[in-house]
Coordinates of C-alpha atoms and ligand atoms in Angstrom, one line a residue:
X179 CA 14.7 3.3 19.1
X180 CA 13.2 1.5 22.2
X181 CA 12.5 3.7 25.2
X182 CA 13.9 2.1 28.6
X183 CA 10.6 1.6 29.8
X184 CA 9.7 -0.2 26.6
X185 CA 12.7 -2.8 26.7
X186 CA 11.2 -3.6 30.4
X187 CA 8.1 -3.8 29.3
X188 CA 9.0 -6.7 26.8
X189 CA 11.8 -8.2 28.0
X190 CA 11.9 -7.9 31.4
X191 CA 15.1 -6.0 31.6
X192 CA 17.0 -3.1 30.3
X193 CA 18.4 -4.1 27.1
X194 CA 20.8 -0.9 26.3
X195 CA 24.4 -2.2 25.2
X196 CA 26.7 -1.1 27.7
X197 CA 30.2 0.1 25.7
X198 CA 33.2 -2.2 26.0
X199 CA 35.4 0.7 27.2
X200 CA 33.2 0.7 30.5
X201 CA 34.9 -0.8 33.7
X202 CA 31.4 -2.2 34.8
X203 CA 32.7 -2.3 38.1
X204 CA 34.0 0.8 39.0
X205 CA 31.0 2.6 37.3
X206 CA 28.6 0.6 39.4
X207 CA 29.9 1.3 42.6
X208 CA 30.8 5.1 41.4
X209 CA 26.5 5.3 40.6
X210 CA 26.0 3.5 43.9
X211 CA 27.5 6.3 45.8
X212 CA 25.8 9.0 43.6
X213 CA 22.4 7.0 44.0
X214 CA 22.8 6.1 47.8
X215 CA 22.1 3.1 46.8
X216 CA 22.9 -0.6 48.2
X217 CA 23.2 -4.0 46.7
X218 CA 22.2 -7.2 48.4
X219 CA 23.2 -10.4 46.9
X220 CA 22.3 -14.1 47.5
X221 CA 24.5 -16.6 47.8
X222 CA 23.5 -17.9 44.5
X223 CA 24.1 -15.3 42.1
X224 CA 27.7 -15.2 40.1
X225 CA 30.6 -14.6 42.2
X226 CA 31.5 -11.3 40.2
X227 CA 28.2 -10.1 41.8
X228 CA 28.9 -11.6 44.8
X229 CA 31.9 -9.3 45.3
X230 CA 30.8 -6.1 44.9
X231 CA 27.7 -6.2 46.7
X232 CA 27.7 -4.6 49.9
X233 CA 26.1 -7.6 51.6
X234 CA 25.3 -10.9 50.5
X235 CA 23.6 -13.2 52.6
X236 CA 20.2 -16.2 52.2
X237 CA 16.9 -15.1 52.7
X238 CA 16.7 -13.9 56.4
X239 CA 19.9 -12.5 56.4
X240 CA 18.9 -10.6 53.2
X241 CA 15.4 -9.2 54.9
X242 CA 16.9 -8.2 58.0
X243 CA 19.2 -6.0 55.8
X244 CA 16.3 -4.8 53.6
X245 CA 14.1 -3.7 56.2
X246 CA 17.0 -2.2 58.5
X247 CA 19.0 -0.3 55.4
X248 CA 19.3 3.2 54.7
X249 CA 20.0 4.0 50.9
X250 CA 17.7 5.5 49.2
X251 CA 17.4 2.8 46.7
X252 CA 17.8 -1.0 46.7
X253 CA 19.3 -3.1 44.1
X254 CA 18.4 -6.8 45.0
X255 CA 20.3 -9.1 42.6
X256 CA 18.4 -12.5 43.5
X257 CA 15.1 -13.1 42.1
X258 CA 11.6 -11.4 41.7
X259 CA 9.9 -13.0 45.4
X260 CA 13.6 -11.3 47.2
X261 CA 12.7 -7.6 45.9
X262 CA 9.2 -7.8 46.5
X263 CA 9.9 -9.1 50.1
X264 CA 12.7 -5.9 50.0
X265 CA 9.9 -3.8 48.8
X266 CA 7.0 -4.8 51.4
X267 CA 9.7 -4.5 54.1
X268 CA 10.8 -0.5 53.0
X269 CA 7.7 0.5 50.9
X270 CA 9.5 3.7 50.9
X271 CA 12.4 2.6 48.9
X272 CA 12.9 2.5 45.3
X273 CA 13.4 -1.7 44.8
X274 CA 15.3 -2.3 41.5
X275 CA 15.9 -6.0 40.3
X276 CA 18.7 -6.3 37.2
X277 CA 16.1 -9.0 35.6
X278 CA 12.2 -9.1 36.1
X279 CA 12.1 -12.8 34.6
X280 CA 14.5 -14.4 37.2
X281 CA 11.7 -16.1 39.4
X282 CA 11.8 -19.0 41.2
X283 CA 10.2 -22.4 40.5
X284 CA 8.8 -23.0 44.1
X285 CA 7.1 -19.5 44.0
X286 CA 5.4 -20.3 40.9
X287 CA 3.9 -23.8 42.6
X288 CA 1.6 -22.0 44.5
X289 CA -0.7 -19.5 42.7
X290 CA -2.8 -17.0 45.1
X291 CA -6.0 -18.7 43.9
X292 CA -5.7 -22.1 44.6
X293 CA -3.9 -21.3 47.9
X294 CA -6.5 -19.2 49.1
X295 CA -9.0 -22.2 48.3
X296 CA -6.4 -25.2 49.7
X297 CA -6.4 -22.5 52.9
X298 CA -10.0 -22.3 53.4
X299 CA -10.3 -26.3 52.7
X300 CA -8.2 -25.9 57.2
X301 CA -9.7 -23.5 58.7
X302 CA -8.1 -24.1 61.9
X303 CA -4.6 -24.2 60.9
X304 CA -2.0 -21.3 60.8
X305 CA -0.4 -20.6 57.6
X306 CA 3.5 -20.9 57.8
X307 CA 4.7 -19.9 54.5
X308 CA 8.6 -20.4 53.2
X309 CA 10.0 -16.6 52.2
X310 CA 10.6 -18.3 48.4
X311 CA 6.6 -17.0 47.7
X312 CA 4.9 -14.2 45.7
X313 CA 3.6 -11.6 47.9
X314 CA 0.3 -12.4 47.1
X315 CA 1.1 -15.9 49.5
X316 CA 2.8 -13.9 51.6
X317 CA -0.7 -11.6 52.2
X318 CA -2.4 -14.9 53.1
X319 CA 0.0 -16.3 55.5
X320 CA 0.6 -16.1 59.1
X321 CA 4.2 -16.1 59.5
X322 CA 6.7 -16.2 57.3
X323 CA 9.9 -18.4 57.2
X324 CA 13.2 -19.3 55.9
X325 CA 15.3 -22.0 55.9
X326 CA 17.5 -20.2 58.6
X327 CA 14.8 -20.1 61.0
X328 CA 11.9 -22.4 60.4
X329 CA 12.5 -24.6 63.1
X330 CA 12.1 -22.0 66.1
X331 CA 9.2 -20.5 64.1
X332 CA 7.3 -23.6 64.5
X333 CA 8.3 -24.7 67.7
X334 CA 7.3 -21.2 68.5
X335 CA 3.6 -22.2 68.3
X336 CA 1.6 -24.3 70.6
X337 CA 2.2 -27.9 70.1
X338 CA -1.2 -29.1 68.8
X339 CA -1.9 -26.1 66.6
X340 CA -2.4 -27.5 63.2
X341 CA 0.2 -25.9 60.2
X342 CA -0.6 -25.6 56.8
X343 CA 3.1 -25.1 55.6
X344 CA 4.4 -23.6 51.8
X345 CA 5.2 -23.4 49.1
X346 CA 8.1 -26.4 49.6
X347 CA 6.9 -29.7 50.6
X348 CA 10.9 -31.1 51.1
X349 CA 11.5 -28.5 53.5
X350 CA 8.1 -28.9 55.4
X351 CA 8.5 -32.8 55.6
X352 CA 11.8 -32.0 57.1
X353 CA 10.3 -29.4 59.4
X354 CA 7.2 -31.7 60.2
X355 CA 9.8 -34.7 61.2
X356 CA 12.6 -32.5 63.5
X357 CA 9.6 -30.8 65.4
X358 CA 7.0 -33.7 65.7
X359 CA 4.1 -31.3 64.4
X360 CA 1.1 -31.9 62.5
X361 CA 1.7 -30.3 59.4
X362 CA -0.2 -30.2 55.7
X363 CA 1.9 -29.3 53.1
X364 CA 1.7 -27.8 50.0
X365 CA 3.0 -29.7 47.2
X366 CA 6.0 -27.0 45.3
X367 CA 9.2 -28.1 45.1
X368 CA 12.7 -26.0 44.0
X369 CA 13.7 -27.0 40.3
X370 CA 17.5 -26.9 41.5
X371 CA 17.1 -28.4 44.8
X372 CA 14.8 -32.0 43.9
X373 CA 17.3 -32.3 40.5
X374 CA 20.4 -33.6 42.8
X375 CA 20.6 -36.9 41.0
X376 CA 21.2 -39.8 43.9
X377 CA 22.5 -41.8 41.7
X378 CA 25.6 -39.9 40.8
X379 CA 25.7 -38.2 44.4
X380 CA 26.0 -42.3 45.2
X381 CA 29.0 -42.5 43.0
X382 CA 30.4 -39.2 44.4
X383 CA 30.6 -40.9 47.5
X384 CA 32.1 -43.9 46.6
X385 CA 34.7 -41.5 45.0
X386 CA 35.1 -39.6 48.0
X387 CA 34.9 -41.9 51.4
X388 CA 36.2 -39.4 53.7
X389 CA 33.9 -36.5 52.1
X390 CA 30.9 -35.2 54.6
X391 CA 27.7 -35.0 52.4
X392 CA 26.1 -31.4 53.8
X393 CA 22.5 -30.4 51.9
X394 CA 20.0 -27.2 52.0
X395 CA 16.5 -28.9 53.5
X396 CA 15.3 -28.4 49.6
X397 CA 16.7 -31.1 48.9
X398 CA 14.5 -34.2 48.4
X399 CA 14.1 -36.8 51.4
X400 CA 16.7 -39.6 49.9
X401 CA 19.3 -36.5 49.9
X402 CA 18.6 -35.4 53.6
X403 CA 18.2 -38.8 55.1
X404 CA 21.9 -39.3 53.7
X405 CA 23.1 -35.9 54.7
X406 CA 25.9 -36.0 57.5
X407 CA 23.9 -32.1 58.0
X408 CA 21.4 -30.5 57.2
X409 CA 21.0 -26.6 57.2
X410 CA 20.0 -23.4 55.4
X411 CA 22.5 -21.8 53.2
X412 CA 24.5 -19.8 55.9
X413 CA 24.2 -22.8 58.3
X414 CA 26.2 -24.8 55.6
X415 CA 28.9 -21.8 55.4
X416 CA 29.2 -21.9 59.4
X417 CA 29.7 -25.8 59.4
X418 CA 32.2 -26.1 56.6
X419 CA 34.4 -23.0 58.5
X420 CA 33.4 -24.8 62.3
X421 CA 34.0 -28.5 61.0
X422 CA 37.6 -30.3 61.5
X423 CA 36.8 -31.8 58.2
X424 CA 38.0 -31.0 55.0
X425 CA 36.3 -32.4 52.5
X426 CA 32.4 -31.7 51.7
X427 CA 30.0 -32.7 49.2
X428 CA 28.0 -29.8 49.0
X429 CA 24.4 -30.4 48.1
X430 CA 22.2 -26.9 47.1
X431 CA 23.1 -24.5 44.3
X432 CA 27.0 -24.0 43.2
X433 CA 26.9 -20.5 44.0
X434 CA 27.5 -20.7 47.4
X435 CA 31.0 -22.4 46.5
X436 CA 32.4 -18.9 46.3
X437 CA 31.5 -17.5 49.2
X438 CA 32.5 -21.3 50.7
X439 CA 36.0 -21.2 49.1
X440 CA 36.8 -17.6 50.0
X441 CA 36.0 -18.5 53.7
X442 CA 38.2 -21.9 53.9
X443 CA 40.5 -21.9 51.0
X444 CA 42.2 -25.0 51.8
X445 CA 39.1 -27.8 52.5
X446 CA 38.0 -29.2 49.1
X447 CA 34.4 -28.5 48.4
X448 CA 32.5 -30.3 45.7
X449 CA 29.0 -29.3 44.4
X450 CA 26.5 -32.1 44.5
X451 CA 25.9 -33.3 40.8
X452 CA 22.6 -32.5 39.0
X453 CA 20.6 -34.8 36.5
X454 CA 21.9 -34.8 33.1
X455 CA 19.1 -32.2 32.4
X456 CA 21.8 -29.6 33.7
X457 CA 23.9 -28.0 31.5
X458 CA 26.4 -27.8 34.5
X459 CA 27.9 -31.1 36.2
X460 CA 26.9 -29.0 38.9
X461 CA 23.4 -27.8 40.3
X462 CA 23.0 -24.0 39.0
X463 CA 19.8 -21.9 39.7
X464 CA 18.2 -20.6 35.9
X465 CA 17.2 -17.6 37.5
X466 CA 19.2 -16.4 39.7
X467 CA 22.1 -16.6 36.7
X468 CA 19.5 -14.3 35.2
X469 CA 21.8 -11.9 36.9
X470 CA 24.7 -10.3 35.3
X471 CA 27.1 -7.5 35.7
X472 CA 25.7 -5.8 32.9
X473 CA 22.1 -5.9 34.2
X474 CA 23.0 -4.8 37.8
X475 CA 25.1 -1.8 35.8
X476 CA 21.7 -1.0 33.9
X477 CA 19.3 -1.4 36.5
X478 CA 21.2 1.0 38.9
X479 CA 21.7 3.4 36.2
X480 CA 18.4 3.6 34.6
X481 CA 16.4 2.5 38.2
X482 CA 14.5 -0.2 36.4
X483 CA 13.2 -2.8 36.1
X484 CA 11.3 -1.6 39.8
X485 CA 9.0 -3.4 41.7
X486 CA 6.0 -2.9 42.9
X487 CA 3.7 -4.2 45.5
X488 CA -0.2 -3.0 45.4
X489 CA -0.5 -1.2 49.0
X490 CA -3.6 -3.6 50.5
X491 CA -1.4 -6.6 49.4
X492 CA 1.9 -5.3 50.8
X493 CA 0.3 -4.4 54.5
X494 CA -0.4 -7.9 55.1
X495 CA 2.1 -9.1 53.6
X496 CA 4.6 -7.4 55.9
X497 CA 2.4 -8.1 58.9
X498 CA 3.7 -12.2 58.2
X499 CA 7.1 -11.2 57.5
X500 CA 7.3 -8.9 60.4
X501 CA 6.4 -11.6 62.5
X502 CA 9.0 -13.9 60.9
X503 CA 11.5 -10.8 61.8
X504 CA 10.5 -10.6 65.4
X505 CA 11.1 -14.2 66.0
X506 CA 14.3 -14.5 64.7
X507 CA 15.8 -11.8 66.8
X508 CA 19.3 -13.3 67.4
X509 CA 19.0 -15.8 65.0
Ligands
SF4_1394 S1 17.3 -22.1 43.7 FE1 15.2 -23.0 43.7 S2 14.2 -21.9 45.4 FE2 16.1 -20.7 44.9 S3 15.4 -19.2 43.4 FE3 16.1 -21.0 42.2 S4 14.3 -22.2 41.8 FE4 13.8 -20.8 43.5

């Protein structure tokens, strides 16, 4: 017989079968109330989880709520770089996360080493790192951003200060081009995001005439440069409820289809195809289907797996993402 802290230890997550007879649901919002606890959701986990978190939103949408909440305890069903940035925003909090292996590809391109080295190699540029790092990036960054705001944050700064920008070279090529700014960019890329296959997008199109392609800046440049829009996850929700159109090729991960068909039920939405790689004739994030009902159930009950941020690494790490915060006010 495993102890909880054992099945975390070696497989990342709490492993305890959860009986049949249990209506997951019910109990986890019945130990959410008895924890004062809240659950924040990306856009990309399963729709089940989707529902019954309290807010679900992309990366700046979920910080503001994770440094502005009041629970006691935060369960953050995303992956491991969204409850450490919940954690460095409310050190005070307990930060649960129903899987510890659901990372993220682009975090693990950029290792605090050979950052810290390809940093030193420009010593006169500022450090604009995208949220999707580990907090050890986050510690040696300036400012942090997302895809929501990364535009403003750049045209925030003086016009010929040099930017090293990271971990995702597609969205900093995108960045560099809207705003005109000299930019060096670290080479990670999303797994999900760069395996949109053109080809069958191409025949998707030819399929669909009258469908507006709309893709996450993730995506590689022979996406965007196609893209009738561009935007960050929520920016895609506003355009497909704004737009007059009803038909969208929608290319960054499914999930956001649920929270898209929810809010216009009647437009036809239709995930951008991955490579044959994906098990899915859609593009679905590894990790963040890590995720599951069951986990989320487990993790609130037995508050693990929690994360933890060492103190010297988490104080400057919140000074970049506190800086990120201020200058998105309003955003
Ligand atoms: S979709 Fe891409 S960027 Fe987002 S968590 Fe998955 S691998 Fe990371």
């Amino acid at each position: 017989m495993t102890t909880i802290q054992e099945q975390v230890s070696r497989y990342g997550y709490v492993t305890e079968k959860v009986s049949e007879h249990i209506d997951l649901i019910a109990e986890i919002n019945r130990l959410k109330i008895e924890k004062n606890a809240v659950i924040l959701a990306h856009y990309y986990v399963d729709g089940a989880i989707q529902d019954l978190a309290d807010y679900i939103g992309d990366s700046l949408g979920l910080s503001q709520q994770a440094a502005a909440t009041e629970a006691e305890m935060i369960v953050f069903c995303g992956v491991h770089f969204m409850g450490e940035t919940a954690k460095i925003l409310s050190p005070n909090k307990k930060v649960v996360i129903p899987d510890m292996n659901a990372g993220c590809s682009l975090a693990d391109s950029a290792p605090a080493d050979k950052f810290a080295a390809f940093k030193a190699q420009h010593p006169d540029h500022i450090v604009i790192s995208y949220i999707n790092c580990s907090a050890e990036i986050k510690a040696l960054t300036d400012i942090v951003c997302t895809s929501s705001n990364a535009l403003q944050i750049v045209e925030s700064l003086p016009k010929d200060q040099k930017i090293i920008f990271a971990p995702d070279a597609n969205l900093g090529r995108y960045v560099a081009q809207k705003t005109g700014r000299d930019m060096v960019l670290w080479d990670g890329a999303c797994i999900v995001h760069i395996d949109i296959s053109r080809e069958k997008l191409a025949q998707l199109r030819v399929e669909h005439p009258d469908a507006l392609l709309i893709a996450h800046p993730e995506c590689k440049e022979d996406i965007l440069l196609q893209s009738d829009f561009v935007s960050s996850t929520t920016g895609l929700l506003k355009f497909v409820k704004a737009s007059n159109h009803q038909k969208f090729i929608v290319a960054t991960e499914a999930g956001i289809l649920h929270k898209m068909k929810e809010s216009v039920p009647g437009k036809k939405l239709i995930p951008a195809p991955g490579s044959d790689n994906n098990t899915c004739a859609c593009s679905e994030c590894p990790y963040m289907k890590m995720n599951t009902l069951e986990k989320v159930y487990n993790a609130l009950r037995y508050e693990q797996p929690e994360i933890h941020v060492p103190e010297d690494i988490r104080l400057k790490a919140y000074g970049s993402l506190e800086r990120m915060l201020e200058l998105s006010k309003g955003i």
